[in-house]
Amino acid sequence: MWQLGGGVWFGIALWNALEGRDRWKGAALGALIGLALCFNPVADIVWGPQVWQGRVTHVEIWHGRLYRRTGFSETIHARINIQTQDREQRIELSGRQVDLWGEVFEQCYQSGSVIRAVALRRLNVILDADCSTIRSERQDGLSRPTSASR
């Protein structure tokens, strides 16, 4: 959203700098630049999340390093393949997404059971994942899916 806001702000700046009929062209240019900068989030909003149901065919989790302005920092990455009815879906996760969902995908892969995952495909974000056979024990002895909030 901040990228789209930046495009709108750029359009307003062009609006103020230009005169006459060029004002509308400048505002439209700013809006188009903002839309281009945030195409993937807008596309995920327009087309909505994808629901994948199938078997996990590959899970690869590794530790790596990312370079940021403050230097290198350790992070975790995952590459996951899910065979759906239509085709094989591949998603690459990093950081917090791996912490949240890596165990669910790994356990589902090892058990060979069916997984249902909801993903924002263009942003590589998992919104929910549930493996039908995964259960964990709570302190009161009742079981819950591991994808439920902790």
PDB file of C-alpha atoms in Angstrom:
ATOM      1  CA  MET A   1       0.000   0.000   0.000  1.00  0.00           C
ATOM      2  CA  TRP A   2       2.887   2.389   0.719  1.00  0.00           C
ATOM      3  CA  GLN A   3       4.109   1.923  -2.861  1.00  0.00           C
ATOM      4  CA  LEU A   4       0.702   2.839  -4.254  1.00  0.00           C
ATOM      5  CA  GLY A   5       0.597   5.795  -1.858  1.00  0.00           C
ATOM      6  CA  GLY A   6       4.019   6.853  -3.138  1.00  0.00           C
ATOM      7  CA  GLY A   7       2.697   6.745  -6.700  1.00  0.00           C
ATOM      8  CA  VAL A   8      -0.295   8.882  -5.716  1.00  0.00           C
ATOM      9  CA  TRP A   9       2.034  11.300  -3.921  1.00  0.00           C
ATOM     10  CA  PHE A  10       4.226  11.446  -7.043  1.00  0.00           C
ATOM     11  CA  GLY A  11       1.104  12.146  -9.113  1.00  0.00           C
ATOM     12  CA  ILE A  12       0.137  15.003  -6.788  1.00  0.00           C
ATOM     13  CA  ALA A  13       3.667  16.424  -7.002  1.00  0.00           C
ATOM     14  CA  LEU A  14       3.467  16.330 -10.802  1.00  0.00           C
ATOM     15  CA  TRP A  15      -0.005  17.862 -10.639  1.00  0.00           C
ATOM     16  CA  ASN A  16       1.368  20.817  -8.681  1.00  0.00           C
ATOM     17  CA  ALA A  17       4.445  21.190 -10.902  1.00  0.00           C
ATOM     18  CA  LEU A  18       2.635  21.103 -14.224  1.00  0.00           C
ATOM     19  CA  GLU A  19       0.099  23.514 -15.609  1.00  0.00           C
ATOM     20  CA  GLY A  20      -2.966  23.205 -17.804  1.00  0.00           C
ATOM     21  CA  ARG A  21      -3.853  19.956 -19.523  1.00  0.00           C
ATOM     22  CA  ASP A  22      -0.513  18.373 -18.570  1.00  0.00           C
ATOM     23  CA  ARG A  23      -1.693  18.181 -14.955  1.00  0.00           C
ATOM     24  CA  TRP A  24      -3.947  15.213 -15.691  1.00  0.00           C
ATOM     25  CA  LYS A  25      -1.195  13.464 -17.621  1.00  0.00           C
ATOM     26  CA  GLY A  26       1.176  13.915 -14.677  1.00  0.00           C
ATOM     27  CA  ALA A  27      -1.373  12.609 -12.168  1.00  0.00           C
ATOM     28  CA  ALA A  28      -2.109   9.588 -14.390  1.00  0.00           C
ATOM     29  CA  LEU A  29       1.620   8.926 -14.783  1.00  0.00           C
ATOM     30  CA  GLY A  30       2.095   8.993 -11.010  1.00  0.00           C
ATOM     31  CA  ALA A  31      -0.811   6.600 -10.472  1.00  0.00           C
ATOM     32  CA  LEU A  32       0.556   4.211 -13.126  1.00  0.00           C
ATOM     33  CA  ILE A  33       4.013   4.260 -11.554  1.00  0.00           C
ATOM     34  CA  GLY A  34       2.481   3.499  -8.158  1.00  0.00           C
ATOM     35  CA  LEU A  35       0.438   0.648  -9.620  1.00  0.00           C
ATOM     36  CA  ALA A  36       3.494  -0.776 -11.397  1.00  0.00           C
ATOM     37  CA  LEU A  37       5.546  -0.665  -8.184  1.00  0.00           C
ATOM     38  CA  CYS A  38       2.971  -2.697  -6.282  1.00  0.00           C
ATOM     39  CA  PHE A  39       1.693  -4.994  -9.057  1.00  0.00           C
ATOM     40  CA  ASN A  40       2.137  -8.259  -7.122  1.00  0.00           C
ATOM     41  CA  PRO A  41       0.165  -7.216  -4.014  1.00  0.00           C
ATOM     42  CA  VAL A  42      -2.561  -5.675  -6.184  1.00  0.00           C
ATOM     43  CA  ALA A  43      -2.749  -8.846  -8.308  1.00  0.00           C
ATOM     44  CA  ASP A  44      -3.098 -10.979  -5.163  1.00  0.00           C
ATOM     45  CA  ILE A  45      -5.912  -8.704  -3.959  1.00  0.00           C
ATOM     46  CA  VAL A  46      -7.716  -8.742  -7.324  1.00  0.00           C
ATOM     47  CA  TRP A  47      -7.439 -12.510  -7.965  1.00  0.00           C
ATOM     48  CA  GLY A  48      -7.581 -13.500  -4.316  1.00  0.00           C
ATOM     49  CA  PRO A  49      -5.644 -16.219  -2.507  1.00  0.00           C
ATOM     50  CA  GLN A  50      -5.160 -19.615  -4.112  1.00  0.00           C
ATOM     51  CA  VAL A  51      -6.251 -22.792  -2.373  1.00  0.00           C
ATOM     52  CA  TRP A  52      -3.987 -25.768  -3.009  1.00  0.00           C
ATOM     53  CA  GLN A  53      -5.039 -29.229  -1.964  1.00  0.00           C
ATOM     54  CA  GLY A  54      -2.770 -32.150  -2.626  1.00  0.00           C
ATOM     55  CA  ARG A  55       0.340 -33.951  -1.498  1.00  0.00           C
ATOM     56  CA  VAL A  56       3.630 -32.331  -0.530  1.00  0.00           C
ATOM     57  CA  THR A  57       6.252 -33.752  -2.899  1.00  0.00           C
ATOM     58  CA  HIS A  58       9.338 -31.820  -1.774  1.00  0.00           C
ATOM     59  CA  VAL A  59      10.387 -29.863   1.315  1.00  0.00           C
ATOM     60  CA  GLU A  60      13.791 -28.232   1.506  1.00  0.00           C
ATOM     61  CA  ILE A  61      14.665 -26.031   4.488  1.00  0.00           C
ATOM     62  CA  TRP A  62      18.042 -24.338   4.823  1.00  0.00           C
ATOM     63  CA  HIS A  63      19.729 -21.546   6.747  1.00  0.00           C
ATOM     64  CA  GLY A  64      21.264 -18.685   4.821  1.00  0.00           C
ATOM     65  CA  ARG A  65      22.387 -15.107   5.065  1.00  0.00           C
ATOM     66  CA  LEU A  66      20.760 -11.957   3.722  1.00  0.00           C
ATOM     67  CA  TYR A  67      22.583  -8.714   3.154  1.00  0.00           C
ATOM     68  CA  ARG A  68      20.908  -5.660   4.606  1.00  0.00           C
ATOM     69  CA  ARG A  69      22.173  -2.128   5.065  1.00  0.00           C
ATOM     70  CA  THR A  70      23.393  -3.029   8.542  1.00  0.00           C
ATOM     71  CA  GLY A  71      25.332  -6.060   7.258  1.00  0.00           C
ATOM     72  CA  PHE A  72      24.611  -9.747   6.918  1.00  0.00           C
ATOM     73  CA  SER A  73      21.910 -11.395   8.997  1.00  0.00           C
ATOM     74  CA  GLU A  74      21.017 -15.043   9.425  1.00  0.00           C
ATOM     75  CA  THR A  75      17.704 -16.211   8.004  1.00  0.00           C
ATOM     76  CA  ILE A  76      15.910 -19.437   7.153  1.00  0.00           C
ATOM     77  CA  HIS A  77      14.500 -20.386   3.751  1.00  0.00           C
ATOM     78  CA  ALA A  78      12.226 -23.137   2.445  1.00  0.00           C
ATOM     79  CA  ARG A  79      11.302 -24.461  -0.965  1.00  0.00           C
ATOM     80  CA  ILE A  80       8.074 -26.503  -0.979  1.00  0.00           C
ATOM     81  CA  ASN A  81       6.337 -28.359  -3.819  1.00  0.00           C
ATOM     82  CA  ILE A  82       2.682 -29.408  -3.607  1.00  0.00           C
ATOM     83  CA  GLN A  83       1.177 -31.715  -6.233  1.00  0.00           C
ATOM     84  CA  THR A  84      -2.411 -30.576  -6.789  1.00  0.00           C
ATOM     85  CA  GLN A  85      -4.934 -32.087  -9.172  1.00  0.00           C
ATOM     86  CA  ASP A  86      -3.995 -29.588 -11.908  1.00  0.00           C
ATOM     87  CA  ARG A  87      -0.216 -29.273 -11.576  1.00  0.00           C
ATOM     88  CA  GLU A  88       2.680 -29.022  -9.171  1.00  0.00           C
ATOM     89  CA  GLN A  89       2.753 -25.760  -7.205  1.00  0.00           C
ATOM     90  CA  ARG A  90       6.049 -24.423  -5.893  1.00  0.00           C
ATOM     91  CA  ILE A  91       6.455 -21.810  -3.212  1.00  0.00           C
ATOM     92  CA  GLU A  92       9.601 -20.323  -1.715  1.00  0.00           C
ATOM     93  CA  LEU A  93       9.348 -18.998   1.814  1.00  0.00           C
ATOM     94  CA  SER A  94      11.798 -17.179   4.023  1.00  0.00           C
ATOM     95  CA  GLY A  95      12.064 -15.868   7.560  1.00  0.00           C
ATOM     96  CA  ARG A  96       8.924 -15.860   9.675  1.00  0.00           C
ATOM     97  CA  GLN A  97       6.926 -17.801   7.071  1.00  0.00           C
ATOM     98  CA  VAL A  98       9.240 -20.802   7.498  1.00  0.00           C
ATOM     99  CA  ASP A  99       8.972 -20.564  11.287  1.00  0.00           C
ATOM    100  CA  LEU A 100       5.169 -20.577  11.044  1.00  0.00           C
ATOM    101  CA  TRP A 101       4.589 -23.257   8.412  1.00  0.00           C
ATOM    102  CA  GLY A 102       7.774 -25.266   7.859  1.00  0.00           C
ATOM    103  CA  GLU A 103       6.930 -27.888  10.474  1.00  0.00           C
ATOM    104  CA  VAL A 104       3.412 -28.381   9.089  1.00  0.00           C
ATOM    105  CA  PHE A 105       4.709 -28.969   5.552  1.00  0.00           C
ATOM    106  CA  GLU A 106       7.533 -31.217   6.768  1.00  0.00           C
ATOM    107  CA  GLN A 107       5.237 -33.424   8.869  1.00  0.00           C
ATOM    108  CA  CYS A 108       2.690 -33.650   6.084  1.00  0.00           C
ATOM    109  CA  TYR A 109       5.446 -34.619   3.635  1.00  0.00           C
ATOM    110  CA  GLN A 110       6.742 -37.338   5.959  1.00  0.00           C
ATOM    111  CA  SER A 111       3.277 -38.773   6.646  1.00  0.00           C
ATOM    112  CA  GLY A 112       2.206 -38.617   2.982  1.00  0.00           C
ATOM    113  CA  SER A 113      -1.165 -37.134   3.870  1.00  0.00           C
ATOM    114  CA  VAL A 114      -3.157 -34.500   2.007  1.00  0.00           C
ATOM    115  CA  ILE A 115      -2.517 -30.847   2.778  1.00  0.00           C
ATOM    116  CA  ARG A 116      -4.772 -27.862   2.201  1.00  0.00           C
ATOM    117  CA  ALA A 117      -2.814 -24.618   1.865  1.00  0.00           C
ATOM    118  CA  VAL A 118      -4.081 -21.092   1.212  1.00  0.00           C
ATOM    119  CA  ALA A 119      -1.418 -18.919  -0.436  1.00  0.00           C
ATOM    120  CA  LEU A 120      -0.887 -15.463  -1.846  1.00  0.00           C
ATOM    121  CA  ARG A 121       1.034 -16.772  -4.813  1.00  0.00           C
ATOM    122  CA  ARG A 122       2.700 -13.614  -6.083  1.00  0.00           C
ATOM    123  CA  LEU A 123       3.946 -12.592  -2.635  1.00  0.00           C
ATOM    124  CA  ASN A 124       5.004 -16.124  -1.570  1.00  0.00           C
ATOM    125  CA  VAL A 125       2.954 -15.971   1.629  1.00  0.00           C
ATOM    126  CA  ILE A 126       1.067 -18.863   3.231  1.00  0.00           C
ATOM    127  CA  LEU A 127      -2.121 -17.720   4.957  1.00  0.00           C
ATOM    128  CA  ASP A 128      -3.155 -21.133   6.270  1.00  0.00           C
ATOM    129  CA  ALA A 129      -2.022 -24.733   5.968  1.00  0.00           C
ATOM    130  CA  ASP A 130      -3.638 -27.803   7.466  1.00  0.00           C
ATOM    131  CA  CYS A 131      -2.556 -31.386   7.143  1.00  0.00           C
ATOM    132  CA  SER A 132      -5.420 -33.763   7.867  1.00  0.00           C
ATOM    133  CA  THR A 133      -3.428 -36.262   9.963  1.00  0.00           C
ATOM    134  CA  ILE A 134      -1.296 -33.865  12.038  1.00  0.00           C
ATOM    135  CA  ARG A 135      -2.335 -33.561  15.657  1.00  0.00           C
ATOM    136  CA  SER A 136      -0.569 -32.211  18.703  1.00  0.00           C
ATOM    137  CA  GLU A 137      -1.475 -32.576  22.337  1.00  0.00           C
ATOM    138  CA  ARG A 138      -2.520 -29.576  24.380  1.00  0.00           C
ATOM    139  CA  GLN A 139      -2.053 -29.463  28.127  1.00  0.00           C
ATOM    140  CA  ASP A 140      -5.687 -30.425  28.719  1.00  0.00           C
ATOM    141  CA  GLY A 141      -5.230 -33.598  26.645  1.00  0.00           C
ATOM    142  CA  LEU A 142      -7.368 -32.445  23.698  1.00  0.00           C
ATOM    143  CA  SER A 143      -5.865 -32.479  20.230  1.00  0.00           C
ATOM    144  CA  ARG A 144      -5.831 -29.642  17.700  1.00  0.00           C
ATOM    145  CA  PRO A 145      -4.406 -29.198  14.174  1.00  0.00           C
ATOM    146  CA  THR A 146      -0.869 -27.824  14.290  1.00  0.00           C
ATOM    147  CA  SER A 147      -1.821 -25.045  11.864  1.00  0.00           C
ATOM    148  CA  ALA A 148      -4.075 -23.468  14.495  1.00  0.00           C
ATOM    149  CA  SER A 149      -2.698 -20.390  16.223  1.00  0.00           C
ATOM    150  CA  ARG A 150      -0.421 -21.146  19.137  1.00  0.00           C
TER     151      ARG A 150
END
